[in-house]
Tab-separated table of C-alpha atoms in Angstrom:
chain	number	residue	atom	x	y	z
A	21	UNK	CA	-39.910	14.450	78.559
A	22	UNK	CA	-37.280	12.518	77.005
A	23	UNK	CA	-34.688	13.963	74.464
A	24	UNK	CA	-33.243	11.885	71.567
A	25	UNK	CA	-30.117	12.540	69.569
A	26	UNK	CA	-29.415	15.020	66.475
A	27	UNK	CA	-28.310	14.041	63.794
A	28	UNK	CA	-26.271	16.857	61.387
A	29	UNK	CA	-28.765	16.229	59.121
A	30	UNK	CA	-31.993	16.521	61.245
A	31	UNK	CA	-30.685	19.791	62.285
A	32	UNK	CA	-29.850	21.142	58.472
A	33	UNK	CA	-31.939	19.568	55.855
A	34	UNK	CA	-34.310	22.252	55.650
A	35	UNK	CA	-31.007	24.638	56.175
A	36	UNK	CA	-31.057	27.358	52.555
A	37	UNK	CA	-27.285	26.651	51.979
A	38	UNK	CA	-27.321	22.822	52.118
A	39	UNK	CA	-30.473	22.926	49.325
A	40	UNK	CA	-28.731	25.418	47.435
A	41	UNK	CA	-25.459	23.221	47.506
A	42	UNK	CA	-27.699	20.299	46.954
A	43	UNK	CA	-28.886	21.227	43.788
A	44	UNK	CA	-26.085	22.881	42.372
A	45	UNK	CA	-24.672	19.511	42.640
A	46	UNK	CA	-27.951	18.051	40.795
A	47	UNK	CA	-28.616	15.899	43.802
A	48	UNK	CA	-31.624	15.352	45.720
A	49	UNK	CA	-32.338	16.011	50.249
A	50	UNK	CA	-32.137	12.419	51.310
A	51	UNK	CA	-29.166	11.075	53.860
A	52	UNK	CA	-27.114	9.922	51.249
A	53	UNK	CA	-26.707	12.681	49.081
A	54	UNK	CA	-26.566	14.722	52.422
A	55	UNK	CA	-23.337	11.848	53.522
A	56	UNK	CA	-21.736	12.477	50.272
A	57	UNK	CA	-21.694	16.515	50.763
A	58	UNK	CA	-20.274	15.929	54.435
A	59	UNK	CA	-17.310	13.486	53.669
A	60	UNK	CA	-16.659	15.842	50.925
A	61	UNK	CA	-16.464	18.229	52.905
A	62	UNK	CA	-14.158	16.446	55.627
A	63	UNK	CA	-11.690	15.746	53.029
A	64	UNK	CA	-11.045	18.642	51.979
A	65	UNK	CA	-10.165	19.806	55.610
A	66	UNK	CA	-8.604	16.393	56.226
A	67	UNK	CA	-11.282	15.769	59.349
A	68	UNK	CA	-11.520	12.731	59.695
A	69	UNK	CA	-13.373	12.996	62.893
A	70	UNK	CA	-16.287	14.710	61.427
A	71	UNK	CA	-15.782	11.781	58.335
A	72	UNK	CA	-17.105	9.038	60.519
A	73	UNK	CA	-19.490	10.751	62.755
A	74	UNK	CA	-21.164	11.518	59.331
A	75	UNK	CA	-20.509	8.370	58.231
A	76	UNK	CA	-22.016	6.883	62.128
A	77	UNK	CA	-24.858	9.278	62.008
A	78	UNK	CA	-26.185	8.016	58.358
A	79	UNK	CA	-25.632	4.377	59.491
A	80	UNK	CA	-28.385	4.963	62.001
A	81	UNK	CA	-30.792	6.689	59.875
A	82	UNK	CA	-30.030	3.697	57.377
A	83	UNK	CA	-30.602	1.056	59.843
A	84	UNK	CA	-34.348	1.344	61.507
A	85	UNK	CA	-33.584	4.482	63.618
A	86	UNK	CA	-33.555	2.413	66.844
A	87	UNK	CA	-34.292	4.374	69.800
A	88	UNK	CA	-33.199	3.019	73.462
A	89	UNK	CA	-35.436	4.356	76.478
A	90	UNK	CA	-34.107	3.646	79.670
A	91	UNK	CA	-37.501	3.514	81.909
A	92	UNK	CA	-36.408	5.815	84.886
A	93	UNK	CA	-34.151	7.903	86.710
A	94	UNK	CA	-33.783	5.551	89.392
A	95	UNK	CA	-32.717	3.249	86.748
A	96	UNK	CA	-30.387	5.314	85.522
A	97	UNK	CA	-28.991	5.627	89.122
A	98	UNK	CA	-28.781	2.172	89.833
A	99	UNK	CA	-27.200	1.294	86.528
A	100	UNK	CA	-24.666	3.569	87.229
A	101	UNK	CA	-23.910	2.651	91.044
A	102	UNK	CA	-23.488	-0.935	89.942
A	103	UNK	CA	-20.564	-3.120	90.302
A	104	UNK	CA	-18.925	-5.370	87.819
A	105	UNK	CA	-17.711	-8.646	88.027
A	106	UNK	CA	-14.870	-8.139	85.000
A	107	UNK	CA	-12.227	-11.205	84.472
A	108	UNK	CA	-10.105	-11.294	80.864
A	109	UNK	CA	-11.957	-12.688	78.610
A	110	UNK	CA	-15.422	-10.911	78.893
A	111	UNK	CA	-17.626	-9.319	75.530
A	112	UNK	CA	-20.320	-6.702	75.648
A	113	UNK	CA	-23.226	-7.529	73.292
A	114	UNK	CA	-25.469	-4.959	71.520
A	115	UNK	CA	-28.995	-5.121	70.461
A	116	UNK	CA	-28.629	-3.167	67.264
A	117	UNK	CA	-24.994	-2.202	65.315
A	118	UNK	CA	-26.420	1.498	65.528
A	119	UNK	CA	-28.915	2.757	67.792
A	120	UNK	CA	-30.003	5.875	70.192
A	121	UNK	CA	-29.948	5.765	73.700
A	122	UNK	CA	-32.602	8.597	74.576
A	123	UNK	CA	-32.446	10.212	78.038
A	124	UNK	CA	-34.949	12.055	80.278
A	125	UNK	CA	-34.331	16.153	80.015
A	126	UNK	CA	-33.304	16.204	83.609
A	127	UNK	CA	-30.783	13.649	83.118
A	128	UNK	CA	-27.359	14.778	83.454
A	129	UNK	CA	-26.303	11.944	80.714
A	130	UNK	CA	-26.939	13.824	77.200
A	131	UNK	CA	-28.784	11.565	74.571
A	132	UNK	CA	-25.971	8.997	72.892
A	133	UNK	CA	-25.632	7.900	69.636
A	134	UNK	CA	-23.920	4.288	70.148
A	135	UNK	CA	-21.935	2.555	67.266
A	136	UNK	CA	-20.774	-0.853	67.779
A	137	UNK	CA	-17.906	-1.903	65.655
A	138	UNK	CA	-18.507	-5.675	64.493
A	139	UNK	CA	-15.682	-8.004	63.237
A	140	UNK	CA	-16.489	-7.170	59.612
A	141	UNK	CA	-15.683	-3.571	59.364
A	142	UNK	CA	-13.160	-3.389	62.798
A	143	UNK	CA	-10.477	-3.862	60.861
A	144	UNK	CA	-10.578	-0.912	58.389
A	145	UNK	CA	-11.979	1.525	60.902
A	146	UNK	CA	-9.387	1.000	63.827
A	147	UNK	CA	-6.374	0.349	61.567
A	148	UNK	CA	-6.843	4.322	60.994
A	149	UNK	CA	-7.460	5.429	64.395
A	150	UNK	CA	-4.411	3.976	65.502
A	151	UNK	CA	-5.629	1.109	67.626
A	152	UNK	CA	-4.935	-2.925	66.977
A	153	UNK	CA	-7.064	-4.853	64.831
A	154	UNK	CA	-9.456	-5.981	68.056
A	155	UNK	CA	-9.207	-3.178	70.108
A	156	UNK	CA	-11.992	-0.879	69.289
A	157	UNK	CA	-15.472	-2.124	69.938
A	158	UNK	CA	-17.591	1.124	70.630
A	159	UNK	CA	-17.998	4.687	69.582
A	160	UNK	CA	-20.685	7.164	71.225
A	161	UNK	CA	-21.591	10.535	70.321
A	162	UNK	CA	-23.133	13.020	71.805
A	163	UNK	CA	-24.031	16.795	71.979
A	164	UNK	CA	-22.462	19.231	73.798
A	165	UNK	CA	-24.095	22.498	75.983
A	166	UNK	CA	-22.831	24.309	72.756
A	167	UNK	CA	-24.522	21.692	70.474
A	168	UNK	CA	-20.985	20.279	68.753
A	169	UNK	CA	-21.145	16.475	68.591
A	170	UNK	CA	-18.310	14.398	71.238
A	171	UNK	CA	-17.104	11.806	69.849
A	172	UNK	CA	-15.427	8.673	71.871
A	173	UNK	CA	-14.348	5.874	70.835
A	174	UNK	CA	-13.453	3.079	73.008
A	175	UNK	CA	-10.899	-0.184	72.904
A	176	UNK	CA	-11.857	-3.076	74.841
A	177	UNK	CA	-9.037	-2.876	77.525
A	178	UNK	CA	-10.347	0.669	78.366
A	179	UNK	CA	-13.746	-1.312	79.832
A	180	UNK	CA	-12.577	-2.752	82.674
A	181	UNK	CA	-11.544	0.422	83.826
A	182	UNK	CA	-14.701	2.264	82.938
A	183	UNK	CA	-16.978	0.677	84.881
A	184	UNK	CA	-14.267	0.133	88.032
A	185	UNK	CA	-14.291	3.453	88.326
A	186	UNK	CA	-17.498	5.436	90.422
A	187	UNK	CA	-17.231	8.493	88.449
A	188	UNK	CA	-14.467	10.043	86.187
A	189	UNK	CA	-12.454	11.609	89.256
A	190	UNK	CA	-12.440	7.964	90.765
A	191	UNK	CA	-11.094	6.791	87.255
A	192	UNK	CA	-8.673	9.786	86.970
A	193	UNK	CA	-7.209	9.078	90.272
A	194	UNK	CA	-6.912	5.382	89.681
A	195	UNK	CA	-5.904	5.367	85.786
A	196	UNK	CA	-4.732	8.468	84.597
A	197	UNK	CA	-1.480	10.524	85.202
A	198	UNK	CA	-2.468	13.103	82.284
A	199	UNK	CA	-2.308	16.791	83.828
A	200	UNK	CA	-6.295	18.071	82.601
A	201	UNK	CA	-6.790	21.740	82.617
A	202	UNK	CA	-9.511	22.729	84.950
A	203	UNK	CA	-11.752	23.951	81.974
A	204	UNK	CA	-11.827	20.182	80.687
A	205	UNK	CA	-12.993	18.690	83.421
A	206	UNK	CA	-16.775	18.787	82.876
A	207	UNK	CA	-16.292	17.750	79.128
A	208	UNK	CA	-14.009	14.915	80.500
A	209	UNK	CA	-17.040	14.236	83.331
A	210	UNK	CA	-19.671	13.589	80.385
A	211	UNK	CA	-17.538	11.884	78.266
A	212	UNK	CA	-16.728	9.244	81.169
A	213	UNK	CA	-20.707	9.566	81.533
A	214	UNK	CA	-21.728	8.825	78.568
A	215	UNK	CA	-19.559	6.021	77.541
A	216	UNK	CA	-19.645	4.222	81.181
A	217	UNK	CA	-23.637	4.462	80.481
A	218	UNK	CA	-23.810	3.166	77.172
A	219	UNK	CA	-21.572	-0.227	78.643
A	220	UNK	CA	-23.733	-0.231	81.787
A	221	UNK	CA	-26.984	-0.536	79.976
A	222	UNK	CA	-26.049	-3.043	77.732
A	223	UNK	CA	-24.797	-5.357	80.464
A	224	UNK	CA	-27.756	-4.739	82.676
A	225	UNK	CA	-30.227	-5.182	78.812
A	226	UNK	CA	-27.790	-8.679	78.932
A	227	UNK	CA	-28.348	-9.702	82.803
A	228	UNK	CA	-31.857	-8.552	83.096
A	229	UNK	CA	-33.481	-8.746	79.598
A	230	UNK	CA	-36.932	-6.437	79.697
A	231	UNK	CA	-36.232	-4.457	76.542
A	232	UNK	CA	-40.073	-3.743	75.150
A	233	UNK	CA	-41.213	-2.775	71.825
A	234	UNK	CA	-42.562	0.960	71.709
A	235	UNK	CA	-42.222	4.001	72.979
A	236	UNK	CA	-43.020	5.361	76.861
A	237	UNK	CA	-46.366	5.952	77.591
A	238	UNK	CA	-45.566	7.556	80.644
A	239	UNK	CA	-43.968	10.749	79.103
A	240	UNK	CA	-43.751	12.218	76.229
A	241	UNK	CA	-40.565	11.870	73.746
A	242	UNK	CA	-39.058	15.156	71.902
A	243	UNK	CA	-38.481	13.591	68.076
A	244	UNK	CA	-35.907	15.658	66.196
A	245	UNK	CA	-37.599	18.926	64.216
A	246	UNK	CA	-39.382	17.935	61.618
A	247	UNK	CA	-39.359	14.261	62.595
A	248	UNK	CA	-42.111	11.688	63.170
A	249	UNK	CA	-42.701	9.404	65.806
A	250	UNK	CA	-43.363	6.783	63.068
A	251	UNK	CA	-39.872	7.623	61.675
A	252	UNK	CA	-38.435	5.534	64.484
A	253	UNK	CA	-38.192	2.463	66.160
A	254	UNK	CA	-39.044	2.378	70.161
A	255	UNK	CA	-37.567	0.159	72.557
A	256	UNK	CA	-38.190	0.990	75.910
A	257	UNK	CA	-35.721	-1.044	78.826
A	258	UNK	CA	-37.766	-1.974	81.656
A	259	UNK	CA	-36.938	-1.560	85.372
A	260	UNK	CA	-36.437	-4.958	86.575
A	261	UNK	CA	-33.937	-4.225	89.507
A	262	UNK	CA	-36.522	-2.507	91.668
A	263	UNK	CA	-39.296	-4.672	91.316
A	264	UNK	CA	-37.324	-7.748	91.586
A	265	UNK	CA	-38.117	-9.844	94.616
A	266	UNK	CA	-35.061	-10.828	95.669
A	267	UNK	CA	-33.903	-7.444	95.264
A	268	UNK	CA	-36.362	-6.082	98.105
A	269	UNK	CA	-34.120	-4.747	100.629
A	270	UNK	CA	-32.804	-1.126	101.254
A	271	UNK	CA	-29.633	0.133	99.249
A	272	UNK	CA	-28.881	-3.018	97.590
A	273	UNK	CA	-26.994	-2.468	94.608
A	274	UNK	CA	-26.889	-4.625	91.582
A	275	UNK	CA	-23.767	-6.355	90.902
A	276	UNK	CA	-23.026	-8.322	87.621
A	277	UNK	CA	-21.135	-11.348	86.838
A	278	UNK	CA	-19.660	-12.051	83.974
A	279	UNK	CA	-20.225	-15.347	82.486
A	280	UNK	CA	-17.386	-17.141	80.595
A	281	UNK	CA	-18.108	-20.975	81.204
A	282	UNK	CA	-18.394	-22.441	77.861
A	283	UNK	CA	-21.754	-24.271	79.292
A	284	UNK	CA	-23.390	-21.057	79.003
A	285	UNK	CA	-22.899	-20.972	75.254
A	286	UNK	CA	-24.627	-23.806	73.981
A	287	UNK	CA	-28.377	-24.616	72.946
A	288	UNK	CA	-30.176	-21.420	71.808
A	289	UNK	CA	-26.912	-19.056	73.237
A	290	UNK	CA	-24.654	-21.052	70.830
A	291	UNK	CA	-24.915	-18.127	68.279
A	292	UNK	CA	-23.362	-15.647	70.986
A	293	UNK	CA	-19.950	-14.301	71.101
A	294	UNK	CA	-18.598	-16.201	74.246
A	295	UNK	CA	-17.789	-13.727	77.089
A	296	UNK	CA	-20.709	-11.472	76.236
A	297	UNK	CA	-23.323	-12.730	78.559
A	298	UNK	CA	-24.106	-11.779	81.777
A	299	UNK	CA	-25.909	-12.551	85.028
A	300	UNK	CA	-27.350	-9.598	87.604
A	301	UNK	CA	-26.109	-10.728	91.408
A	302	UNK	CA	-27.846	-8.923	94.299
A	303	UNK	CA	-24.946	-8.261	96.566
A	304	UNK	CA	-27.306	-8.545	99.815
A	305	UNK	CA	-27.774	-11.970	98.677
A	306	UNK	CA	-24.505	-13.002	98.214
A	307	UNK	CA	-23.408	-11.562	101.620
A	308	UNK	CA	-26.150	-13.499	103.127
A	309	UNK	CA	-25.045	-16.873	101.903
């Protein structure tokens, strides 16, 4: 079964207090109304963390309620064992501006809520968060064991390091000197999870292409309560590093390649934010040659 995000207001529309408020207020249950309430209520405890993953969370709903569905476990595994071919200079491309990456219950990657932050509206968002004007690219949420949304939000020079890293011990030991209590670890571990994930899939959706309209017919997919299928928008990614030919050899592992040439930004990829395409390597290959 796969599991999709929450949303606050999946998990409190029907919730007596927020209906009461609701129409106290003379306003209707939709998202918007339901937006207004929350940053209301973020002012006036000066949260502005809870402001934009309000603000995040109703951008989704607002924009097709795209749903990612990576097709297997073992290509969750390999996306996550592969290597990166990073130089300065590189992009990471989304399909959607706001979208859902859903995740198989077993998985030990919770269900993500990725915001990408275009050119447009980078500039107001990261000014406040402290970052420079080009730094921040992506945000992803998530839920906790204890149901709170995580919220991280990356800059672009903290990508390289991401996906260098195996897991978040390998990136602690490499690129941290931060003392972490032992009781944050495992938050820090699905944080690093979730956002090295969310990169990962987009490169290997870049390299490998095989995103499909719909939803799996292989399994079944747990829709927030009171939620329809036909509320969302499938997209399932397809396994293409198993059955690719030249990828039919034991414990190869995909490696991908940045591509910055300016000849591969021309003709129909002239639209494309150099840097942000990418090209799946087998390394078996390459050590052949």
């Amino acid at each position: 079964m796969f599991l999709t995000y929450e949303t606050n207001y999946d998990l409190l529309k029907l919730n007596k207090k927020v209906k009461f408020l609701l129409k106290a207020n003379k306003l209707e249950l939709n998202e918007r109304n339901f937006l207004k309430m929350s940053l209301e209520f973020a002012s006036k405890k000066s949260d502005y963390a809870a402001a934009l993953i309000a603000n995040e969370e109703y951008v989704f709903q607002c924009t097709g309620r795209n749903i990612i569905f990576p097709e297997s476990n073992e290509l969750i595994k390999s996306i996550m064992e592969s290597r990166f071919d990073i130089s300065e200079g590189f992009n990471i491309s989304f399909p959607f501006n706001s979208f859902v990456i859903a995740m198989p219950r077993d998985s030990y990657i919770k269900p993500l809520l990725v915001s990408f932050i275009d050119k447009e509206t980078r500039a107001e968002q990261v000014n406040k968060l402290g970052f420079n004007e080009d730094a921040a690219i992506l945000s992803v949420l998530y839920r906790d064991d204890k149901n709170d949304v995580i919220k991280s939000v990356l800059k672009k020079n903290d990508v390289p390091k991401i996906l260098d890293s195996k897991n978040f011990y390998d990136f602690q030991e490499k690129y941290t000197t931060a003392n972490i209590q032992d009781s944050k670890l495992k938050s820090c571990e699905h944080m690093f999870n979730a956002v090295k994930f969310a990169c990962s899939l987009m490169i290997y959706h870049s390299a490998c292409g095989g995103m499909m309209e719909g939803f799996p017919e292989w399994d079944r997919v747990r829709f927030p309560k009171h939620s329809k299928k036909i509320d969302y928008s499938g997209h399932v990614i397809v396994d293409t590093i198993s059955n690719d030919d030249c990828l039919d050899v034991v414990n190869v592992k995909p490696h991908f390649r940045n591509l910055k040439d300016p000849r591969f930004y021309t003709g129909i990829y002239s639209d494309i934010e150099p840097g942000s395409r990418w090209t799946l390597v087998s390394e078996h290959t390459k050590t052949r040659r």
